[in-house]
Amino acid sequence: MKQFDIAVIPGDGIGPEVTAEELKVLDAAAEVYGFKLDYHPLPFGSEHYFKTGEIFPEKAFEEVKGMDAILLGAIGDPRAPVGLIEYGIIAKMRFELDLYINLRPIKLFDERLCPLKGKKAEDIDMVFIRENTEDAYVGAHGFTHKEQPNEVATQVLVYTRAGVERAIRFAFELARTRNKRKKVTLIDKANAMRSHDLWTRTFAEVGREYADITQDHAYVDAACMWMIKNPEWFDVAVTTNMFGDILTDLGAVLQGGLGIAASANVHPGKRALFEPIHGSAPKYAGQNTASPVAAIMAGSMLLEYLDLKEAAQAIEATVVALLRSGRIKGVNSGLHACTEVGDMVAGELRSAVAGAKH
Ligand code: IPM
Ligand code: MG
């Protein structure tokens, strides 16, 4: 039987609740499809920091490097210094494990969930490739004349040819495997940020190797408009770290909200971390009312990555069927108990296969 070691960091706020449902569904899939996931829980997050002063000790970080994959719930607590725990945990893994692709599918599972008028499920089916290790996120910033009237704040945007090229190449390769529009759209702001010329040139150069793929471009401001007006124009989109962060929250709303959107942080062929796009949502923490669907879909992406494609597909199909039948009423907080949704998906997975066997 295939066996995998998975680091699990439930984290802050609703993170632990939604992660528990994710594991519940993964366990059902493991039982039905015959594989084994050994979870290695790690306590890190704001609560652990308040108690111990520890963010992510090196010993634990080394342990994570030996795992087949990582599952993360959510990180963030308004009582902690802004960004401290996020950078110490999420950004640390993205940077130090060199998880250079942030893969964020935006797929409408059920028309009912889309806030746009007249858009069908097939109109919203795109994947964002968010470059995940450069840009403003490298953290090169500073203040001069701090606290003075003439204070100056700076933050450096860093793009390397190698970093830009590997993200763009991944986008083209992905477009080849999706049997749809076969299109890659580069989203940047090269008209105002001239450093983005590196993206323009690299996209054109790499694009020459992919004559079978339609190549398109949008400035980020226009992309915001087109995603709302004509989401069906997008297939694979590749963009900078910061724009990818922003655009994928917008994308999440197209598919029903942050309660459904999932993501993978990947170093292809080496290591990957899976997480819902949503944050820790402190106001819903501990109430058992958050939607675990985004975490469950992150679990499906994990199985896809581990090459357990049938099981991954089954989770997605089960979620889609439960949404379309109205048994899952929606993905906003408060519509269901968080545990109820996990129970439904796990139960359906088990009974679908039991049904097929009898
Ligand atoms: C995300 C989040 C993070 C980011 C935060 C928590 C640092 O918004 O994964 O989209 O900006 O990358
Ligand atoms: Mg974000």
GROMACS .gro file of C-alpha atoms and ligand atoms in nm:
model
  371
    1MET     CA    1   0.000   0.000   0.000
    2LYS     CA    2   0.127   0.347  -0.083
    3GLN     CA    3   0.220   0.541   0.230
    4PHE     CA    4   0.301   0.910   0.273
    5ASP     CA    5   0.429   1.127   0.559
    6ILE     CA    6   0.236   1.452   0.584
    7ALA     CA    7   0.325   1.742   0.813
    8VAL     CA    8   0.008   1.907   0.942
    9ILE     CA    9   0.009   2.263   1.074
   10PRO     CA   10  -0.351   2.351   1.167
   11GLY     CA   11  -0.242   2.699   1.284
   12ASP     CA   12  -0.466   2.980   1.406
   13GLY     CA   13  -0.832   3.078   1.424
   14ILE     CA   14  -1.051   2.850   1.215
   15GLY     CA   15  -0.740   2.666   1.090
   16PRO     CA   16  -0.770   2.373   1.335
   17GLU     CA   17  -1.146   2.327   1.270
   18VAL     CA   18  -1.124   2.320   0.893
   19THR     CA   19  -0.808   2.106   0.899
   20ALA     CA   20  -0.986   1.845   1.114
   21GLU     CA   21  -1.255   1.814   0.845
   22GLU     CA   22  -0.992   1.799   0.573
   23LEU     CA   23  -0.822   1.507   0.750
   24LYS     CA   24  -1.159   1.339   0.803
   25VAL     CA   25  -1.220   1.348   0.428
   26LEU     CA   26  -0.864   1.239   0.344
   27ASP     CA   27  -0.902   0.943   0.581
   28ALA     CA   28  -1.223   0.837   0.408
   29ALA     CA   29  -1.047   0.863   0.070
   30ALA     CA   30  -0.751   0.663   0.201
   31GLU     CA   31  -0.981   0.389   0.324
   32VAL     CA   32  -1.176   0.371   0.000
   33TYR     CA   33  -0.884   0.402  -0.243
   34GLY     CA   34  -0.632   0.203  -0.041
   35PHE     CA   35  -0.344   0.429   0.058
   36LYS     CA   36  -0.209   0.553   0.388
   37LEU     CA   37  -0.135   0.906   0.511
   38ASP     CA   38   0.070   0.936   0.829
   39TYR     CA   39   0.007   1.277   0.979
   40HIS     CA   40   0.279   1.454   1.175
   41PRO     CA   41   0.101   1.734   1.360
   42LEU     CA   42   0.298   2.050   1.439
   43PRO     CA   43   0.164   2.299   1.695
   44PHE     CA   44   0.303   2.617   1.540
   45GLY     CA   45   0.099   2.933   1.509
   46SER     CA   46   0.015   3.239   1.716
   47GLU     CA   47  -0.118   3.052   2.020
   48HIS     CA   48   0.204   2.849   2.040
   49TYR     CA   49   0.404   3.170   2.000
   50PHE     CA   50   0.219   3.342   2.286
   51LYS     CA   51   0.277   3.040   2.510
   52THR     CA   52   0.640   2.963   2.426
   53GLY     CA   53   0.786   3.255   2.229
   54GLU     CA   54   0.870   3.002   1.958
   55ILE     CA   55   0.765   3.057   1.595
   56PHE     CA   56   0.906   2.769   1.389
   57PRO     CA   57   1.216   2.611   1.545
   58GLU     CA   58   1.488   2.485   1.310
   59LYS     CA   59   1.460   2.127   1.437
   60ALA     CA   60   1.093   2.109   1.339
   61PHE     CA   61   1.169   2.281   1.010
   62GLU     CA   62   1.429   2.013   0.932
   63GLU     CA   63   1.170   1.746   1.011
   64VAL     CA   64   0.926   1.907   0.767
   65LYS     CA   65   1.187   1.882   0.492
   66GLY     CA   66   1.173   1.504   0.522
   67MET     CA   67   0.797   1.488   0.466
   68ASP     CA   68   0.622   1.401   0.142
   69ALA     CA   69   0.399   1.708   0.173
   70ILE     CA   70   0.264   1.968   0.414
   71LEU     CA   71  -0.092   2.067   0.501
   72LEU     CA   72  -0.152   2.410   0.650
   73GLY     CA   73  -0.475   2.544   0.803
   74ALA     CA   74  -0.440   2.919   0.850
   75ILE     CA   75  -0.197   3.156   1.016
   76GLY     CA   76  -0.273   3.500   1.159
   77ASP     CA   77  -0.386   3.651   1.487
   78PRO     CA   78  -0.471   4.018   1.544
   79ARG     CA   79  -0.298   4.004   1.886
   80ALA     CA   80   0.042   3.920   1.729
   81PRO     CA   81   0.269   4.180   1.565
   82VAL     CA   82   0.154   4.231   1.203
   83GLY     CA   83   0.306   3.971   0.971
   84LEU     CA   84   0.540   3.817   1.230
   85ILE     CA   85   0.388   3.469   1.245
   86GLU     CA   86   0.281   3.474   0.877
   87TYR     CA   87   0.641   3.542   0.773
   88GLY     CA   88   0.783   3.301   1.030
   89ILE     CA   89   0.570   3.011   0.911
   90ILE     CA   90   0.405   3.052   0.568
   91ALA     CA   91   0.664   3.274   0.402
   92LYS     CA   92   0.949   3.079   0.565
   93MET     CA   93   0.829   2.759   0.400
   94ARG     CA   94   0.760   2.924   0.065
   95PHE     CA   95   1.108   3.080   0.060
   96GLU     CA   96   1.331   2.827   0.235
   97LEU     CA   97   1.169   2.524   0.071
   98ASP     CA   98   1.175   2.720  -0.255
   99LEU     CA   99   0.805   2.651  -0.325
  100TYR     CA  100   0.819   2.875  -0.628
  101ILE     CA  101   0.478   2.803  -0.776
  102ASN     CA  102   0.160   2.907  -0.602
  103LEU     CA  103  -0.108   2.720  -0.794
  104ARG     CA  104  -0.455   2.861  -0.742
  105PRO     CA  105  -0.742   2.711  -0.940
  106ILE     CA  106  -1.054   2.923  -0.980
  107LYS     CA  107  -1.331   2.690  -1.080
  108LEU     CA  108  -1.705   2.741  -1.044
  109PHE     CA  109  -1.853   2.418  -0.906
  110ASP     CA  110  -2.211   2.539  -0.895
  111GLU     CA  111  -2.366   2.840  -1.075
  112ARG     CA  112  -2.555   2.926  -0.758
  113LEU     CA  113  -2.228   3.023  -0.587
  114CYS     CA  114  -2.122   3.282  -0.846
  115PRO     CA  115  -2.205   3.648  -0.774
  116LEU     CA  116  -2.193   3.736  -1.146
  117LYS     CA  117  -2.513   3.747  -1.348
  118GLY     CA  118  -2.551   3.489  -1.623
  119LYS     CA  119  -2.221   3.305  -1.579
  120LYS     CA  120  -2.223   2.929  -1.605
  121ALA     CA  121  -1.989   2.677  -1.446
  122GLU     CA  122  -1.795   2.639  -1.772
  123ASP     CA  123  -1.735   3.016  -1.789
  124ILE     CA  124  -1.521   3.018  -1.476
  125ASP     CA  125  -1.242   2.764  -1.499
  126MET     CA  126  -0.899   2.921  -1.476
  127VAL     CA  127  -0.576   2.855  -1.289
  128PHE     CA  128  -0.352   3.124  -1.149
  129ILE     CA  129   0.021   3.065  -1.138
  130ARG     CA  130   0.139   3.310  -0.876
  131GLU     CA  131   0.518   3.339  -0.862
  132ASN     CA  132   0.584   3.257  -0.498
  133THR     CA  133   0.940   3.349  -0.396
  134GLU     CA  134   1.014   3.702  -0.522
  135ASP     CA  135   0.860   4.048  -0.559
  136ALA     CA  136   0.784   4.265  -0.254
  137TYR     CA  137   0.768   3.943  -0.049
  138VAL     CA  138   1.148   3.911  -0.023
  139GLY     CA  139   1.106   4.160   0.259
  140ALA     CA  140   1.367   4.417   0.155
  141HIS     CA  141   1.221   4.730   0.308
  142GLY     CA  142   1.323   5.016   0.526
  143PHE     CA  143   1.238   5.348   0.683
  144THR     CA  144   1.449   5.658   0.696
  145HIS     CA  145   1.376   5.952   0.928
  146LYS     CA  146   1.146   5.714   1.114
  147GLU     CA  147   0.863   5.888   1.302
  148GLN     CA  148   0.970   6.224   1.155
  149PRO     CA  149   0.752   6.441   0.931
  150ASN     CA  150   0.992   6.370   0.643
  151GLU     CA  151   0.984   5.992   0.692
  152VAL     CA  152   1.045   5.779   0.384
  153ALA     CA  153   0.938   5.416   0.354
  154THR     CA  154   1.076   5.191   0.082
  155GLN     CA  155   1.015   4.833  -0.029
  156VAL     CA  156   1.217   4.673  -0.304
  157LEU     CA  157   1.052   4.461  -0.572
  158VAL     CA  158   1.285   4.178  -0.668
  159TYR     CA  159   1.251   3.978  -0.990
  160THR     CA  160   1.519   3.746  -1.122
  161ARG     CA  161   1.532   3.606  -1.473
  162ALA     CA  162   1.548   3.253  -1.333
  163GLY     CA  163   1.254   3.314  -1.098
  164VAL     CA  164   1.038   3.472  -1.366
  165GLU     CA  165   1.127   3.210  -1.624
  166ARG     CA  166   1.044   2.908  -1.409
  167ALA     CA  167   0.700   3.049  -1.324
  168ILE     CA  168   0.623   3.130  -1.688
  169ARG     CA  169   0.749   2.792  -1.809
  170PHE     CA  170   0.533   2.614  -1.550
  171ALA     CA  171   0.230   2.808  -1.676
  172PHE     CA  172   0.291   2.703  -2.037
  173GLU     CA  173   0.344   2.339  -1.939
  174LEU     CA  174   0.023   2.345  -1.736
  175ALA     CA  175  -0.172   2.497  -2.026
  176ARG     CA  176  -0.068   2.201  -2.240
  177THR     CA  177  -0.219   1.954  -1.994
  178ARG     CA  178  -0.553   2.133  -1.967
  179ASN     CA  179  -0.765   2.029  -2.263
  180LYS     CA  180  -0.951   2.353  -2.293
  181ARG     CA  181  -0.862   2.693  -2.422
  182LYS     CA  182  -0.486   2.631  -2.428
  183LYS     CA  183  -0.410   2.987  -2.340
  184VAL     CA  184  -0.168   3.160  -2.106
  185THR     CA  185  -0.226   3.522  -2.002
  186LEU     CA  186   0.059   3.721  -1.853
  187ILE     CA  187  -0.066   3.975  -1.599
  188ASP     CA  188   0.172   4.257  -1.501
  189LYS     CA  189   0.196   4.634  -1.481
  190ALA     CA  190   0.483   4.690  -1.721
  191ASN     CA  191   0.338   5.023  -1.835
  192ALA     CA  192   0.400   5.174  -1.493
  193MET     CA  193   0.651   4.942  -1.330
  194ARG     CA  194   0.929   4.920  -1.585
  195SER     CA  195   1.098   4.637  -1.395
  196HIS     CA  196   0.814   4.423  -1.528
  197ASP     CA  197   0.978   4.448  -1.868
  198LEU     CA  198   1.168   4.139  -1.751
  199TRP     CA  199   0.831   3.958  -1.741
  200THR     CA  200   0.737   4.093  -2.086
  201ARG     CA  201   1.064   3.976  -2.246
  202THR     CA  202   1.077   3.641  -2.068
  203PHE     CA  203   0.716   3.564  -2.159
  204ALA     CA  204   0.788   3.635  -2.525
  205GLU     CA  205   1.108   3.426  -2.522
  206VAL     CA  206   0.965   3.123  -2.344
  207GLY     CA  207   0.645   3.161  -2.545
  208ARG     CA  208   0.836   3.088  -2.867
  209GLU     CA  209   0.877   2.730  -2.745
  210TYR     CA  210   0.499   2.699  -2.705
  211ALA     CA  211   0.355   2.785  -3.043
  212ASP     CA  212   0.061   2.553  -2.967
  213ILE     CA  213  -0.051   2.779  -2.679
  214THR     CA  214  -0.238   3.106  -2.731
  215GLN     CA  215  -0.047   3.387  -2.561
  216ASP     CA  216  -0.223   3.686  -2.416
  217HIS     CA  217  -0.138   3.979  -2.194
  218ALA     CA  218  -0.330   4.206  -1.956
  219TYR     CA  219  -0.221   4.485  -1.728
  220VAL     CA  220  -0.329   4.407  -1.375
  221ASP     CA  221  -0.589   4.685  -1.355
  222ALA     CA  222  -0.755   4.566  -1.676
  223ALA     CA  223  -0.727   4.204  -1.559
  224CYS     CA  224  -0.942   4.291  -1.255
  225MET     CA  225  -1.206   4.419  -1.492
  226TRP     CA  226  -1.189   4.129  -1.737
  227MET     CA  227  -1.207   3.869  -1.462
  228ILE     CA  228  -1.546   4.012  -1.366
  229LYS     CA  229  -1.670   4.103  -1.713
  230ASN     CA  230  -1.541   3.810  -1.917
  231PRO     CA  231  -1.399   3.541  -1.686
  232GLU     CA  232  -1.435   3.291  -1.971
  233TRP     CA  233  -1.139   3.459  -2.142
  234PHE     CA  234  -0.900   3.315  -1.883
  235ASP     CA  235  -0.743   2.971  -1.886
  236VAL     CA  236  -0.396   2.981  -1.726
  237ALA     CA  237  -0.280   3.317  -1.588
  238VAL     CA  238   0.075   3.381  -1.473
  239THR     CA  239   0.165   3.679  -1.258
  240THR     CA  240   0.387   3.828  -0.989
  241ASN     CA  241   0.367   3.728  -0.624
  242MET     CA  242   0.184   4.041  -0.510
  243PHE     CA  243  -0.061   4.064  -0.799
  244GLY     CA  244  -0.127   3.692  -0.763
  245ASP     CA  245  -0.210   3.742  -0.397
  246ILE     CA  246  -0.462   4.013  -0.478
  247LEU     CA  247  -0.615   3.865  -0.793
  248THR     CA  248  -0.679   3.526  -0.635
  249ASP     CA  249  -0.893   3.672  -0.357
  250LEU     CA  250  -1.097   3.829  -0.635
  251GLY     CA  251  -1.094   3.495  -0.816
  252ALA     CA  252  -1.210   3.316  -0.501
  253VAL     CA  253  -1.523   3.530  -0.500
  254LEU     CA  254  -1.602   3.423  -0.858
  255GLN     CA  255  -1.613   3.062  -0.743
  256GLY     CA  256  -1.820   3.132  -0.433
  257GLY     CA  257  -1.588   3.293  -0.183
  258LEU     CA  258  -1.296   3.221   0.042
  259GLY     CA  259  -1.490   2.929   0.188
  260ILE     CA  260  -1.416   2.725  -0.123
  261ALA     CA  261  -1.082   2.838  -0.273
  262ALA     CA  262  -0.773   2.621  -0.225
  263SER     CA  263  -0.410   2.644  -0.324
  264ALA     CA  264  -0.085   2.453  -0.362
  265ASN     CA  265   0.264   2.592  -0.302
  266VAL     CA  266   0.492   2.373  -0.506
  267HIS     CA  267   0.852   2.308  -0.591
  268PRO     CA  268   0.775   2.069  -0.877
  269GLY     CA  269   0.921   1.725  -0.828
  270LYS     CA  270   1.039   1.800  -0.479
  271ARG     CA  271   0.799   1.927  -0.217
  272ALA     CA  272   0.460   2.093  -0.177
  273LEU     CA  273   0.237   2.265   0.077
  274PHE     CA  274  -0.141   2.277   0.049
  275GLU     CA  275  -0.367   2.535   0.212
  276PRO     CA  276  -0.702   2.704   0.177
  277ILE     CA  277  -0.664   3.060   0.041
  278HIS     CA  278  -0.863   3.200   0.332
  279GLY     CA  279  -0.704   3.327   0.650
  280SER     CA  280  -0.763   3.245   1.015
  281ALA     CA  281  -1.096   3.438   1.037
  282PRO     CA  282  -1.061   3.497   1.413
  283LYS     CA  283  -1.422   3.609   1.455
  284TYR     CA  284  -1.546   3.264   1.355
  285ALA     CA  285  -1.283   3.065   1.547
  286GLY     CA  286  -1.400   2.791   1.779
  287GLN     CA  287  -1.764   2.820   1.674
  288ASN     CA  288  -1.782   2.524   1.437
  289THR     CA  289  -1.948   2.743   1.173
  290ALA     CA  290  -1.668   2.797   0.918
  291SER     CA  291  -1.681   2.629   0.577
  292PRO     CA  292  -1.423   2.350   0.555
  293VAL     CA  293  -1.475   2.316   0.178
  294ALA     CA  294  -1.163   2.517   0.091
  295ALA     CA  295  -0.950   2.299   0.321
  296ILE     CA  296  -1.114   1.986   0.181
  297MET     CA  297  -1.029   2.103  -0.171
  298ALA     CA  298  -0.670   2.165  -0.056
  299GLY     CA  299  -0.675   1.800   0.052
  300SER     CA  300  -0.791   1.701  -0.295
  301MET     CA  301  -0.500   1.898  -0.444
  302LEU     CA  302  -0.264   1.711  -0.210
  303LEU     CA  303  -0.386   1.376  -0.343
  304GLU     CA  304  -0.351   1.495  -0.701
  305TYR     CA  305   0.011   1.590  -0.623
  306LEU     CA  306   0.077   1.250  -0.464
  307ASP     CA  307  -0.047   1.098  -0.789
  308LEU     CA  308  -0.362   0.958  -0.625
  309LYS     CA  309  -0.566   1.108  -0.906
  310GLU     CA  310  -0.874   0.890  -0.874
  311ALA     CA  311  -0.911   0.976  -0.505
  312ALA     CA  312  -0.846   1.346  -0.574
  313GLN     CA  313  -1.113   1.348  -0.846
  314ALA     CA  314  -1.357   1.165  -0.619
  315ILE     CA  315  -1.329   1.433  -0.350
  316GLU     CA  316  -1.391   1.709  -0.604
  317ALA     CA  317  -1.681   1.523  -0.763
  318THR     CA  318  -1.837   1.459  -0.423
  319VAL     CA  319  -1.813   1.826  -0.324
  320VAL     CA  320  -1.959   1.931  -0.661
  321ALA     CA  321  -2.249   1.684  -0.628
  322LEU     CA  322  -2.327   1.794  -0.271
  323LEU     CA  323  -2.324   2.159  -0.377
  324ARG     CA  324  -2.536   2.105  -0.688
  325SER     CA  325  -2.795   1.899  -0.500
  326GLY     CA  326  -2.817   2.172  -0.235
  327ARG     CA  327  -2.718   1.937   0.047
  328ILE     CA  328  -2.426   2.172   0.105
  329LYS     CA  329  -2.622   2.497   0.107
  330GLY     CA  330  -2.322   2.719   0.040
  331VAL     CA  331  -1.971   2.800   0.150
  332ASN     CA  332  -2.029   3.100   0.373
  333SER     CA  333  -1.980   3.074   0.748
  334GLY     CA  334  -2.289   2.981   0.946
  335LEU     CA  335  -2.477   2.782   0.681
  336HIS     CA  336  -2.366   2.450   0.831
  337ALA     CA  337  -2.167   2.321   1.122
  338CYS     CA  338  -1.810   2.282   1.000
  339THR     CA  339  -1.814   1.919   1.120
  340GLU     CA  340  -2.140   1.849   0.936
  341VAL     CA  341  -1.985   1.935   0.601
  342GLY     CA  342  -1.684   1.712   0.669
  343ASP     CA  343  -1.917   1.429   0.771
  344MET     CA  344  -2.124   1.469   0.454
  345VAL     CA  345  -1.824   1.462   0.219
  346ALA     CA  346  -1.657   1.170   0.401
  347GLY     CA  347  -1.987   0.980   0.419
  348GLU     CA  348  -2.063   1.029   0.049
  349LEU     CA  349  -1.714   0.916  -0.048
  350ARG     CA  350  -1.757   0.594   0.146
  351SER     CA  351  -2.108   0.522   0.026
  352ALA     CA  352  -2.038   0.602  -0.341
  353VAL     CA  353  -1.781   0.325  -0.346
  354ALA     CA  354  -1.988   0.089  -0.130
  355GLY     CA  355  -2.271   0.144  -0.381
  356ALA     CA  356  -2.048   0.067  -0.678
  357LYS     CA  357  -1.926  -0.256  -0.519
  358HIS     CA  358  -2.271  -0.403  -0.447
  359IPM     C1  359  -0.196   3.429   0.093
  359IPM     C2  360  -0.193   3.520   0.214
  359IPM     C3  361  -0.047   3.548   0.252
  359IPM     C4  362   0.020   3.617   0.135
  359IPM     C5  363  -0.032   3.630   0.382
  359IPM     C6  364  -0.094   3.557   0.500
  359IPM     C7  365   0.112   3.664   0.411
  359IPM     O1  366  -0.263   3.636   0.189
  359IPM     O2  367  -0.142   3.318   0.100
  359IPM     O3  368  -0.260   3.465  -0.006
  359IPM     O4  369   0.013   3.740   0.122
  359IPM     O5  370   0.079   3.547   0.055
  360MG      MG  371  -0.375   3.634   0.007
   0.00000   0.00000   0.00000
